[in-house]
Amino acid sequence: MSTLKPALPRGESELGRNREVKGTNSYYYAHNEGWEVPENAKVRAGPGLVTGGAPVKLGADGQPKEAGYPSSENDGEGASAEVVAELRRRVEELEGQLMQARPMAQPITQFSFSDEGVKCKVALLSGNQVHVQLEPSCTVEVLMEQSQQQFGAIVNRLIGEDGRALHRAATLAEAGLHDTETVYALLGQEAVAASGYAFVKIFASGSVVTWGSDAWGGDSGGVQPLMEVAHVQATERAFAAILRNGTVVTWGSRAFGGGCTVQAKLRDVQQLQASERAFAAILAGGSVLCWGSSQNGGDCTAVQDQLVDVSCIQASRGAFAAIHSTGSVTTWGHPDYGGDSAAVRQQLAQVRQIQASGRAFAAIRYDGSVVTWGCADHGGDSTSVQTLLKNVEHIQASETAFAAILVDGSVVTWGYHKISRDLVQEQFRAVQQQLLGVRQIQACQNSFAAIRHDGRVVGWGPVGVLSGDLQAQLRDVRHVQASSQAFAAICGDGSVVTWGSPGAGGDSSAVQHLLCDVQQIQASERAFAALLRDGRMVTWGDAGYGGDCSALKDRLLHVQQIQASKRAFAAILADGSVVTCGFPEEAGAESRPRKVYVDVEKDVLERQTSEEGVSTTHEAAVVVSFFERSCSIRVAVPGSDGLAVERRALTLVGESDLVVEKCTYKVDRAKGRITISFYKKDEKKRWQSVKPQKT
C-alpha cells in the first residue's frame, strides 16, 4: 500500500508549524516511536526537500509553463489527474520493489520531533566536507577538534552560513547552529606577511619564522616560541598575530604597535586592522581595542563607549573608521587623516563599505551615494562631484584620490593634491568618454588605470596616461598591478605590458623576453615580481626594492607564491622554503648557502595515534629564529592536555653576523631532519657560507 498521501496545507502540518516558528532554521527528525538506530546503520544528514501542491505542467523544453501559456488541444481538465494517477502508480510499484529487496523494512507511520542533537556539515571552500553530530551544549571548539580529526588538518576558524565567525567558547546553541546546517572551515595555510623591511612566514602548523630588519619586526625572539598562529597583521614597523585561542602577540617597534598596552584584555579577537603606526582589534561581540601610536589611532578611549557591535574596520595611514552592524560609522585617530568625521556624522548611516586613501575616507551607502571626510587634498572633499556620485558600486583609492565605478560602468574621480589637481582633472576629461563598461580600477600613488569589460585599459594621472602604442598592446588585459609610480598589466596570452616611471618598474624591457605565461604579479614600492607558469620568478625595477633577483635565479624555481613588502619580495617555494629578494643593503649580492642538518627523532616531528579506531597525526611545531651570529631552533609537540610542550632546543653560532633575511630552513618530517641554510656577508660584500657551532 502506498504511503503517498495528499499534502496538508503548510499551516496544518507539523513541519509547517515548525517552519513558522523557526523559519529558515527549522528542522525535524522522522522515526518510528521507540525505534533505535542500529549500530551498523549509516546516518546521513543534509538539506531536505519539501514537496507538495498541484503538479506543474512542463513545456516541450522541459521548463514549467507560466500562466497564460497556450495549451495544445490535447491538454484538458483531466490532464493533472492523469499525471497524479501515473505518479501514484509508479510510486506504489517502486515501493513494492523496495519492500521485496528489504523485507525487514517497515513504513514510518508515526513521527516525533526532537532537539536532542545537532548534525553539522563542515565544509572547505574546495568542496570537501565532513559530518559531525554533537549535543547543542558542546562548544564550537569541540566542533573544531572533531572537524580537525576528520580533515586531518588544523582548523583555524569556523564560519557560519551567514559569514560570521563562530566563537570558540560559545556552545552550538549559543552560536545559533541548527541541525543539518553547513559551516565552513578555514584550515591552517602557509602564508607570508610583510611590514616595510621585514617578513613573517606562517606555517600550516601555526608556527612562524621572522626575518628582516629588527627595527621593522624582523626579530620576534622576545615572544618566541610563536605557535598556534592563525593570522598576522602588520603596521609599518611591527607585527601582531592572532593565535588560535583568540589572544594576540605583538613584536617590533613599540612606537608602531610592537608593544601592546591592552594585552590582558585581548581575548577572543576576531579581526585585526592596522594603520601606519597602530593596531585595532575587533573582539567577540563587536567591541574594539587599540594600541600603538595614539596620534595614529592607537588610542580610542574618546569613542570607546561607541565602539560596540562593530562588524569591520578600515584604516588610513593615521586613523580608523569602524562600521557597525546598524550601518553607522565611528572614527578616531588623527583628524588630518580622517579621524574626525563630525562634519558628516548625520550622513554616515546605512553604510555598507568604506575605502581609505592616505589621509581620507570614502563611504558607500546602501542607496549608492557616497560620503567623504578627511584631508581635501587626499579625497576628503567630494562636493565638486557629489551630484554625480549616485548608484556607486565600488571605490578605488590612491594615496591622494578616489575613483568610483558606477553601476553603469562609468567612472567618477575626485581628490588629488592641489599642485597637480588641475592637470589630472584635464587628463581625466580627455579619456572620460572611453571610461565606459569599467569592471576594475588599479591605483598607484597619484594615477589610475581602469580595465574595461572588453579587456582594454584607460589611464590618467601623472604616470597613468597611455600612448597610442601602449593602448595597442593593452588588449585582453586580465589584471593590473601597481607600484608607487608605475603599472604592470597581465594580458590574456600571459604577456606583460608596463608603463609609468622607469625607476619604479615602468620599464620591463630588460626582462621582456622572460615575461611569458605570467600567472601573477606583485609590487613593492618601486619594483615588480612576476610568477611564471613554470614556477620561475622574474623581477624588474629598482634593485634596492627587489627589482634585481638575477643572482638568485638558480634558487627561484618551483615558486608557489610571492609576497611583497615595501622594499623586497619573498618567494615561497614548493618545498616550503622562502627566498628573499630585495632590501637596499643586500641588493645584487651573490649567494650560495652553507647547509646544516639538525636531526630530530621522527616520532617527535610527527607521530600517529589511534583512539577508538580513529587515526590522528600529531605534528610538532618547529620554530627557527636567526639573530646576529646565532640561530635558535625550538621544537614543541602537543601534550596530553592539548598545550604545546617544548621537546628540543638548540642554538647554532656562526663565525660572523648572519644576513637574517637570506637565511632559510626546511623541515623534513619523514626523515626527522631540519635543514638550515646560513648566509653571511664578508668584507668584500660577497656571500659566503657560515660554519655554525653547537652551544
mmCIF file of N, CA and C in Angstrom, residues 370-475:
data_model
loop_
_atom_site.group_PDB
_atom_site.id
_atom_site.type_symbol
_atom_site.label_atom_id
_atom_site.label_comp_id
_atom_site.label_asym_id
_atom_site.label_seq_id
_atom_site.Cartn_x
_atom_site.Cartn_y
_atom_site.Cartn_z
ATOM 1 N N VAL A 370 27.615 58.456 -1.765
ATOM 2 C CA VAL A 370 28.946 58.422 -1.164
ATOM 3 C C VAL A 370 29.109 59.582 -0.188
ATOM 4 N N VAL A 371 29.765 59.300 0.953
ATOM 5 C CA VAL A 371 30.093 60.315 1.956
ATOM 6 C C VAL A 371 31.604 60.302 2.145
ATOM 7 N N THR A 372 32.235 61.487 2.113
ATOM 8 C CA THR A 372 33.685 61.569 2.269
ATOM 9 C C THR A 372 34.062 62.514 3.404
ATOM 10 N N TRP A 373 35.232 62.278 3.984
ATOM 11 C CA TRP A 373 35.771 63.155 5.027
ATOM 12 C C TRP A 373 37.280 62.924 5.146
ATOM 13 N N GLY A 374 37.954 63.866 5.766
ATOM 14 C CA GLY A 374 39.404 63.804 5.901
ATOM 15 C C GLY A 374 40.060 64.927 5.123
ATOM 16 N N CYS A 375 41.327 64.756 4.768
ATOM 17 C CA CYS A 375 42.098 65.780 4.066
ATOM 18 C C CYS A 375 41.568 65.980 2.646
ATOM 19 N N ALA A 376 41.250 67.222 2.298
ATOM 20 C CA ALA A 376 40.687 67.513 0.973
ATOM 21 C C ALA A 376 41.664 67.160 -0.138
ATOM 22 N N ASP A 377 42.969 67.347 0.081
ATOM 23 C CA ASP A 377 43.979 67.035 -0.931
ATOM 24 C C ASP A 377 44.164 65.536 -1.128
ATOM 25 N N HIS A 378 43.504 64.744 -0.315
ATOM 26 C CA HIS A 378 43.577 63.284 -0.437
ATOM 27 C C HIS A 378 42.193 62.673 -0.689
ATOM 28 N N GLY A 379 41.234 63.482 -1.130
ATOM 29 C CA GLY A 379 39.911 62.961 -1.470
ATOM 30 C C GLY A 379 38.866 63.118 -0.398
ATOM 31 N N GLY A 380 39.180 63.859 0.666
ATOM 32 C CA GLY A 380 38.224 64.012 1.757
ATOM 33 C C GLY A 380 37.087 64.963 1.467
ATOM 34 N N ASP A 381 37.131 65.662 0.330
ATOM 35 C CA ASP A 381 36.070 66.599 -0.053
ATOM 36 C C ASP A 381 35.592 66.241 -1.460
ATOM 37 N N SER A 382 34.364 65.732 -1.562
ATOM 38 C CA SER A 382 33.815 65.312 -2.861
ATOM 39 C C SER A 382 32.682 66.216 -3.327
ATOM 40 N N THR A 383 32.579 67.435 -2.778
ATOM 41 C CA THR A 383 31.445 68.304 -3.108
ATOM 42 C C THR A 383 31.388 68.646 -4.593
ATOM 43 N N SER A 384 32.536 68.720 -5.268
ATOM 44 C CA SER A 384 32.546 69.092 -6.686
ATOM 45 C C SER A 384 31.914 68.027 -7.578
ATOM 46 N N VAL A 385 31.840 66.792 -7.098
ATOM 47 C CA VAL A 385 31.264 65.708 -7.913
ATOM 48 C C VAL A 385 30.111 65.016 -7.187
ATOM 49 N N GLN A 386 29.620 65.612 -6.102
ATOM 50 C CA GLN A 386 28.628 64.939 -5.268
ATOM 51 C C GLN A 386 27.370 64.554 -6.043
ATOM 52 N N THR A 387 26.932 65.415 -6.958
ATOM 53 C CA THR A 387 25.710 65.112 -7.721
ATOM 54 C C THR A 387 25.913 63.935 -8.674
ATOM 55 N N LEU A 388 27.178 63.625 -8.995
ATOM 56 C CA LEU A 388 27.468 62.504 -9.904
ATOM 57 C C LEU A 388 27.617 61.182 -9.158
ATOM 58 N N LEU A 389 27.816 61.255 -7.846
ATOM 59 C CA LEU A 389 28.065 60.043 -7.052
ATOM 60 C C LEU A 389 26.756 59.378 -6.662
ATOM 61 N N LYS A 390 26.132 58.763 -7.648
ATOM 62 C CA LYS A 390 24.893 58.010 -7.443
ATOM 63 C C LYS A 390 25.061 56.615 -8.031
ATOM 64 N N ASN A 391 24.409 55.647 -7.397
ATOM 65 C CA ASN A 391 24.497 54.256 -7.858
ATOM 66 C C ASN A 391 25.956 53.786 -7.940
ATOM 67 N N VAL A 392 26.738 54.143 -6.918
ATOM 68 C CA VAL A 392 28.142 53.743 -6.873
ATOM 69 C C VAL A 392 28.244 52.274 -6.463
ATOM 70 N N GLU A 393 29.024 51.524 -7.225
ATOM 71 C CA GLU A 393 29.190 50.093 -6.964
ATOM 72 C C GLU A 393 30.482 49.791 -6.220
ATOM 73 N N HIS A 394 31.556 50.502 -6.581
ATOM 74 C CA HIS A 394 32.859 50.234 -5.960
ATOM 75 C C HIS A 394 33.709 51.497 -6.009
ATOM 76 N N ILE A 395 34.619 51.630 -5.038
ATOM 77 C CA ILE A 395 35.550 52.762 -4.999
ATOM 78 C C ILE A 395 36.968 52.230 -4.870
ATOM 79 N N GLN A 396 37.875 52.795 -5.679
ATOM 80 C CA GLN A 396 39.305 52.501 -5.566
ATOM 81 C C GLN A 396 40.013 53.758 -5.082
ATOM 82 N N ALA A 397 41.026 53.571 -4.248
ATOM 83 C CA ALA A 397 41.744 54.709 -3.673
ATOM 84 C C ALA A 397 43.210 54.673 -4.064
ATOM 85 N N SER A 398 43.767 55.836 -4.390
ATOM 86 C CA SER A 398 45.211 56.003 -4.498
ATOM 87 C C SER A 398 45.680 56.666 -3.205
ATOM 88 N N GLU A 399 46.905 57.098 -3.154
ATOM 89 C CA GLU A 399 47.391 57.802 -1.963
ATOM 90 C C GLU A 399 46.678 59.136 -1.785
ATOM 91 N N THR A 400 46.308 59.794 -2.902
ATOM 92 C CA THR A 400 45.785 61.157 -2.810
ATOM 93 C C THR A 400 44.399 61.352 -3.413
ATOM 94 N N ALA A 401 43.756 60.298 -3.909
ATOM 95 C CA ALA A 401 42.477 60.497 -4.598
ATOM 96 C C ALA A 401 41.636 59.234 -4.569
ATOM 97 N N PHE A 402 40.383 59.360 -5.064
ATOM 98 C CA PHE A 402 39.456 58.240 -5.191
ATOM 99 C C PHE A 402 38.913 58.183 -6.616
ATOM 100 N N ALA A 403 38.536 56.988 -7.044
ATOM 101 C CA ALA A 403 37.837 56.789 -8.315
ATOM 102 C C ALA A 403 36.702 55.808 -8.067
ATOM 103 N N ALA A 404 35.473 56.211 -8.426
ATOM 104 C CA ALA A 404 34.287 55.386 -8.166
ATOM 105 C C ALA A 404 33.758 54.802 -9.465
ATOM 106 N N ILE A 405 33.450 53.494 -9.437
ATOM 107 C CA ILE A 405 32.797 52.826 -10.565
ATOM 108 C C ILE A 405 31.299 52.807 -10.278
ATOM 109 N N LEU A 406 30.510 53.352 -11.197
ATOM 110 C CA LEU A 406 29.060 53.351 -11.042
ATOM 111 C C LEU A 406 28.477 52.069 -11.616
ATOM 112 N N VAL A 407 27.198 51.831 -11.312
ATOM 113 C CA VAL A 407 26.536 50.610 -11.756
ATOM 114 C C VAL A 407 26.575 50.475 -13.269
ATOM 115 N N ASP A 408 26.506 51.578 -13.993
ATOM 116 C CA ASP A 408 26.505 51.520 -15.450
ATOM 117 C C ASP A 408 27.907 51.394 -16.042
ATOM 118 N N GLY A 409 28.948 51.272 -15.188
ATOM 119 C CA GLY A 409 30.311 51.090 -15.672
ATOM 120 C C GLY A 409 31.062 52.370 -15.945
ATOM 121 N N SER A 410 30.451 53.527 -15.702
ATOM 122 C CA SER A 410 31.151 54.799 -15.853
ATOM 123 C C SER A 410 31.958 55.102 -14.587
ATOM 124 N N VAL A 411 32.803 56.155 -14.645
ATOM 125 C CA VAL A 411 33.731 56.448 -13.550
ATOM 126 C C VAL A 411 33.631 57.909 -13.138
ATOM 127 N N VAL A 412 33.700 58.145 -11.829
ATOM 128 C CA VAL A 412 33.775 59.491 -11.259
ATOM 129 C C VAL A 412 35.014 59.534 -10.374
ATOM 130 N N THR A 413 35.810 60.598 -10.474
ATOM 131 C CA THR A 413 37.029 60.700 -9.668
ATOM 132 C C THR A 413 37.109 62.060 -8.989
ATOM 133 N N TRP A 414 37.807 62.110 -7.848
ATOM 134 C CA TRP A 414 37.982 63.365 -7.108
ATOM 135 C C TRP A 414 39.190 63.251 -6.181
ATOM 136 N N GLY A 415 39.628 64.406 -5.662
ATOM 137 C CA GLY A 415 40.779 64.443 -4.769
ATOM 138 C C GLY A 415 41.981 65.041 -5.476
ATOM 139 N N TYR A 416 43.159 64.438 -5.282
ATOM 140 C CA TYR A 416 44.433 64.848 -5.865
ATOM 141 C C TYR A 416 44.996 66.086 -5.147
ATOM 142 N N HIS A 417 46.306 66.095 -5.022
ATOM 143 C CA HIS A 417 46.971 67.231 -4.383
ATOM 144 C C HIS A 417 46.762 68.473 -5.234
ATOM 145 N N LYS A 418 46.606 69.601 -4.573
ATOM 146 C CA LYS A 418 46.270 70.839 -5.282
ATOM 147 C C LYS A 418 47.307 71.226 -6.323
ATOM 148 N N ILE A 419 48.565 70.794 -6.162
ATOM 149 C CA ILE A 419 49.614 71.134 -7.129
ATOM 150 C C ILE A 419 49.347 70.482 -8.481
ATOM 151 N N SER A 420 48.851 69.241 -8.472
ATOM 152 C CA SER A 420 48.640 68.507 -9.723
ATOM 153 C C SER A 420 47.166 68.322 -10.069
ATOM 154 N N ARG A 421 46.262 68.863 -9.256
ATOM 155 C CA ARG A 421 44.835 68.590 -9.423
ATOM 156 C C ARG A 421 44.321 69.024 -10.794
ATOM 157 N N ASP A 422 44.639 70.229 -11.220
ATOM 158 C CA ASP A 422 44.121 70.727 -12.495
ATOM 159 C C ASP A 422 44.600 69.868 -13.657
ATOM 160 N N LEU A 423 45.882 69.478 -13.629
ATOM 161 C CA LEU A 423 46.439 68.656 -14.699
ATOM 162 C C LEU A 423 45.753 67.293 -14.760
ATOM 163 N N VAL A 424 45.589 66.665 -13.610
ATOM 164 C CA VAL A 424 44.976 65.334 -13.579
ATOM 165 C C VAL A 424 43.519 65.395 -14.027
ATOM 166 N N GLN A 425 42.789 66.402 -13.589
ATOM 167 C CA GLN A 425 41.395 66.518 -13.996
ATOM 168 C C GLN A 425 41.279 66.751 -15.500
ATOM 169 N N GLU A 426 42.225 67.477 -16.066
ATOM 170 C CA GLU A 426 42.237 67.672 -17.516
ATOM 171 C C GLU A 426 42.508 66.346 -18.225
ATOM 172 N N GLN A 427 43.434 65.549 -17.688
ATOM 173 C CA GLN A 427 43.718 64.239 -18.266
ATOM 174 C C GLN A 427 42.505 63.319 -18.161
ATOM 175 N N PHE A 428 41.793 63.418 -17.049
ATOM 176 C CA PHE A 428 40.615 62.581 -16.868
ATOM 177 C C PHE A 428 39.521 62.950 -17.864
ATOM 178 N N ARG A 429 39.290 64.248 -18.051
ATOM 179 C CA ARG A 429 38.267 64.677 -19.009
ATOM 180 C C ARG A 429 38.596 64.222 -20.426
ATOM 181 N N ALA A 430 39.894 64.126 -20.745
ATOM 182 C CA ALA A 430 40.307 63.715 -22.085
ATOM 183 C C ALA A 430 39.971 62.256 -22.378
ATOM 184 N N VAL A 431 39.861 61.424 -21.336
ATOM 185 C CA VAL A 431 39.577 59.992 -21.547
ATOM 186 C C VAL A 431 38.214 59.586 -20.996
ATOM 187 N N GLN A 432 37.452 60.535 -20.492
ATOM 188 C CA GLN A 432 36.202 60.197 -19.810
ATOM 189 C C GLN A 432 35.236 59.448 -20.713
ATOM 190 N N GLN A 433 35.197 59.801 -22.018
ATOM 191 C CA GLN A 433 34.291 59.121 -22.934
ATOM 192 C C GLN A 433 34.691 57.658 -23.160
ATOM 193 N N GLN A 434 35.957 57.332 -22.863
ATOM 194 C CA GLN A 434 36.421 55.946 -23.013
ATOM 195 C C GLN A 434 36.124 55.115 -21.764
ATOM 196 N N LEU A 435 35.783 55.804 -20.668
ATOM 197 C CA LEU A 435 35.563 55.104 -19.393
ATOM 198 C C LEU A 435 34.128 54.624 -19.306
ATOM 199 N N LEU A 436 33.822 53.643 -20.144
ATOM 200 C CA LEU A 436 32.509 53.002 -20.161
ATOM 201 C C LEU A 436 32.708 51.495 -20.041
ATOM 202 N N GLY A 437 31.817 50.833 -19.315
ATOM 203 C CA GLY A 437 31.960 49.391 -19.131
ATOM 204 C C GLY A 437 33.177 49.018 -18.314
ATOM 205 N N VAL A 438 33.537 49.856 -17.335
ATOM 206 C CA VAL A 438 34.703 49.588 -16.487
ATOM 207 C C VAL A 438 34.360 48.532 -15.445
ATOM 208 N N ARG A 439 35.230 47.540 -15.291
ATOM 209 C CA ARG A 439 34.994 46.470 -14.309
ATOM 210 C C ARG A 439 35.963 46.518 -13.138
ATOM 211 N N GLN A 440 37.102 47.162 -13.294
ATOM 212 C CA GLN A 440 38.101 47.188 -12.218
ATOM 213 C C GLN A 440 39.007 48.399 -12.397
ATOM 214 N N ILE A 441 39.473 48.969 -11.285
ATOM 215 C CA ILE A 441 40.422 50.085 -11.328
ATOM 216 C C ILE A 441 41.594 49.779 -10.401
ATOM 217 N N GLN A 442 42.799 50.045 -10.888
ATOM 218 C CA GLN A 442 44.002 49.908 -10.066
ATOM 219 C C GLN A 442 44.620 51.292 -9.902
ATOM 220 N N ALA A 443 45.298 51.521 -8.780
ATOM 221 C CA ALA A 443 45.847 52.849 -8.486
ATOM 222 C C ALA A 443 47.276 52.753 -7.995
ATOM 223 N N CYS A 444 48.117 53.675 -8.444
ATOM 224 C CA CYS A 444 49.428 53.866 -7.823
ATOM 225 C C CYS A 444 49.324 55.110 -6.939
ATOM 226 N N GLN A 445 50.420 55.772 -6.654
ATOM 227 C CA GLN A 445 50.378 56.855 -5.677
ATOM 228 C C GLN A 445 49.446 57.994 -6.090
ATOM 229 N N ASN A 446 49.469 58.374 -7.390
ATOM 230 C CA ASN A 446 48.651 59.511 -7.806
ATOM 231 C C ASN A 446 48.031 59.333 -9.196
ATOM 232 N N SER A 447 47.959 58.094 -9.676
ATOM 233 C CA SER A 447 47.402 57.815 -11.000
ATOM 234 C C SER A 447 46.512 56.580 -10.948
ATOM 235 N N PHE A 448 45.679 56.430 -11.990
ATOM 236 C CA PHE A 448 44.743 55.306 -12.050
ATOM 237 C C PHE A 448 44.822 54.614 -13.406
ATOM 238 N N ALA A 449 44.477 53.312 -13.410
ATOM 239 C CA ALA A 449 44.334 52.529 -14.637
ATOM 240 C C ALA A 449 43.045 51.727 -14.518
ATOM 241 N N ALA A 450 42.127 51.931 -15.461
ATOM 242 C CA ALA A 450 40.827 51.265 -15.428
ATOM 243 C C ALA A 450 40.772 50.166 -16.482
ATOM 244 N N ILE A 451 40.327 48.960 -16.087
ATOM 245 C CA ILE A 451 40.154 47.843 -17.017
ATOM 246 C C ILE A 451 38.681 47.761 -17.401
ATOM 247 N N ARG A 452 38.417 47.779 -18.689
ATOM 248 C CA ARG A 452 37.047 47.676 -19.171
ATOM 249 C C ARG A 452 36.674 46.213 -19.377
ATOM 250 N N HIS A 453 35.369 45.958 -19.538
ATOM 251 C CA HIS A 453 34.898 44.590 -19.751
ATOM 252 C C HIS A 453 35.424 44.006 -21.049
ATOM 253 N N ASP A 454 35.779 44.858 -22.029
ATOM 254 C CA ASP A 454 36.312 44.342 -23.288
ATOM 255 C C ASP A 454 37.816 44.091 -23.223
ATOM 256 N N GLY A 455 38.431 44.246 -22.028
ATOM 257 C CA GLY A 455 39.848 43.967 -21.862
ATOM 258 C C GLY A 455 40.769 45.114 -22.202
ATOM 259 N N ARG A 456 40.232 46.268 -22.590
ATOM 260 C CA ARG A 456 41.050 47.438 -22.868
ATOM 261 C C ARG A 456 41.311 48.202 -21.568
ATOM 262 N N VAL A 457 42.360 49.058 -21.572
ATOM 263 C CA VAL A 457 42.758 49.809 -20.383
ATOM 264 C C VAL A 457 42.745 51.302 -20.689
ATOM 265 N N VAL A 458 42.234 52.076 -19.754
ATOM 266 C CA VAL A 458 42.218 53.529 -19.852
ATOM 267 C C VAL A 458 42.934 54.087 -18.620
ATOM 268 N N GLY A 459 43.883 55.019 -18.823
ATOM 269 C CA GLY A 459 44.645 55.549 -17.695
ATOM 270 C C GLY A 459 44.642 57.062 -17.645
ATOM 271 N N TRP A 460 44.849 57.590 -16.451
ATOM 272 C CA TRP A 460 45.004 59.033 -16.265
ATOM 273 C C TRP A 460 45.836 59.286 -15.006
ATOM 274 N N GLY A 461 46.393 60.494 -14.925
ATOM 275 C CA GLY A 461 47.274 60.848 -13.822
ATOM 276 C C GLY A 461 48.690 61.039 -14.335
ATOM 277 N N PRO A 462 49.594 61.558 -13.514
ATOM 278 C CA PRO A 462 50.965 61.868 -13.931
ATOM 279 C C PRO A 462 51.694 60.709 -14.607
ATOM 280 N N VAL A 463 51.479 59.456 -14.146
ATOM 281 C CA VAL A 463 52.164 58.310 -14.782
ATOM 282 C C VAL A 463 51.157 57.321 -15.370
ATOM 283 N N GLY A 464 49.885 57.707 -15.433
ATOM 284 C CA GLY A 464 48.859 56.780 -15.904
ATOM 285 C C GLY A 464 48.474 56.936 -17.352
ATOM 286 N N VAL A 465 48.794 58.082 -17.970
ATOM 287 C CA VAL A 465 48.388 58.343 -19.352
ATOM 288 C C VAL A 465 49.067 57.353 -20.301
ATOM 289 N N LEU A 466 48.283 56.810 -21.249
ATOM 290 C CA LEU A 466 48.774 55.788 -22.169
ATOM 291 C C LEU A 466 49.002 56.375 -23.557
ATOM 292 N N SER A 467 50.151 56.045 -24.154
ATOM 293 C CA SER A 467 50.423 56.442 -25.534
ATOM 294 C C SER A 467 49.643 55.534 -26.481
ATOM 295 N N GLY A 468 49.637 55.903 -27.772
ATOM 296 C CA GLY A 468 48.938 55.082 -28.758
ATOM 297 C C GLY A 468 49.521 53.690 -28.861
ATOM 298 N N ASP A 469 50.851 53.570 -28.801
ATOM 299 C CA ASP A 469 51.498 52.258 -28.882
ATOM 300 C C ASP A 469 51.107 51.378 -27.701
ATOM 301 N N LEU A 470 51.076 51.965 -26.488
ATOM 302 C CA LEU A 470 50.693 51.189 -25.304
ATOM 303 C C LEU A 470 49.246 50.740 -25.390
ATOM 304 N N GLN A 471 48.366 51.610 -25.853
ATOM 305 C CA GLN A 471 46.959 51.243 -25.979
ATOM 306 C C GLN A 471 46.785 50.078 -26.937
ATOM 307 N N ALA A 472 47.615 50.042 -28.008
ATOM 308 C CA ALA A 472 47.537 48.939 -28.965
ATOM 309 C C ALA A 472 47.985 47.623 -28.337
ATOM 310 N N GLN A 473 48.953 47.688 -27.406
ATOM 311 C CA GLN A 473 49.444 46.468 -26.755
ATOM 312 C C GLN A 473 48.499 45.975 -25.662
ATOM 313 N N LEU A 474 47.770 46.910 -25.055
ATOM 314 C CA LEU A 474 46.924 46.563 -23.911
ATOM 315 C C LEU A 474 45.557 46.068 -24.385
ATOM 316 N N ARG A 475 45.539 44.810 -24.812
ATOM 317 C CA ARG A 475 44.306 44.162 -25.239
ATOM 318 C C ARG A 475 44.116 42.876 -24.441
#
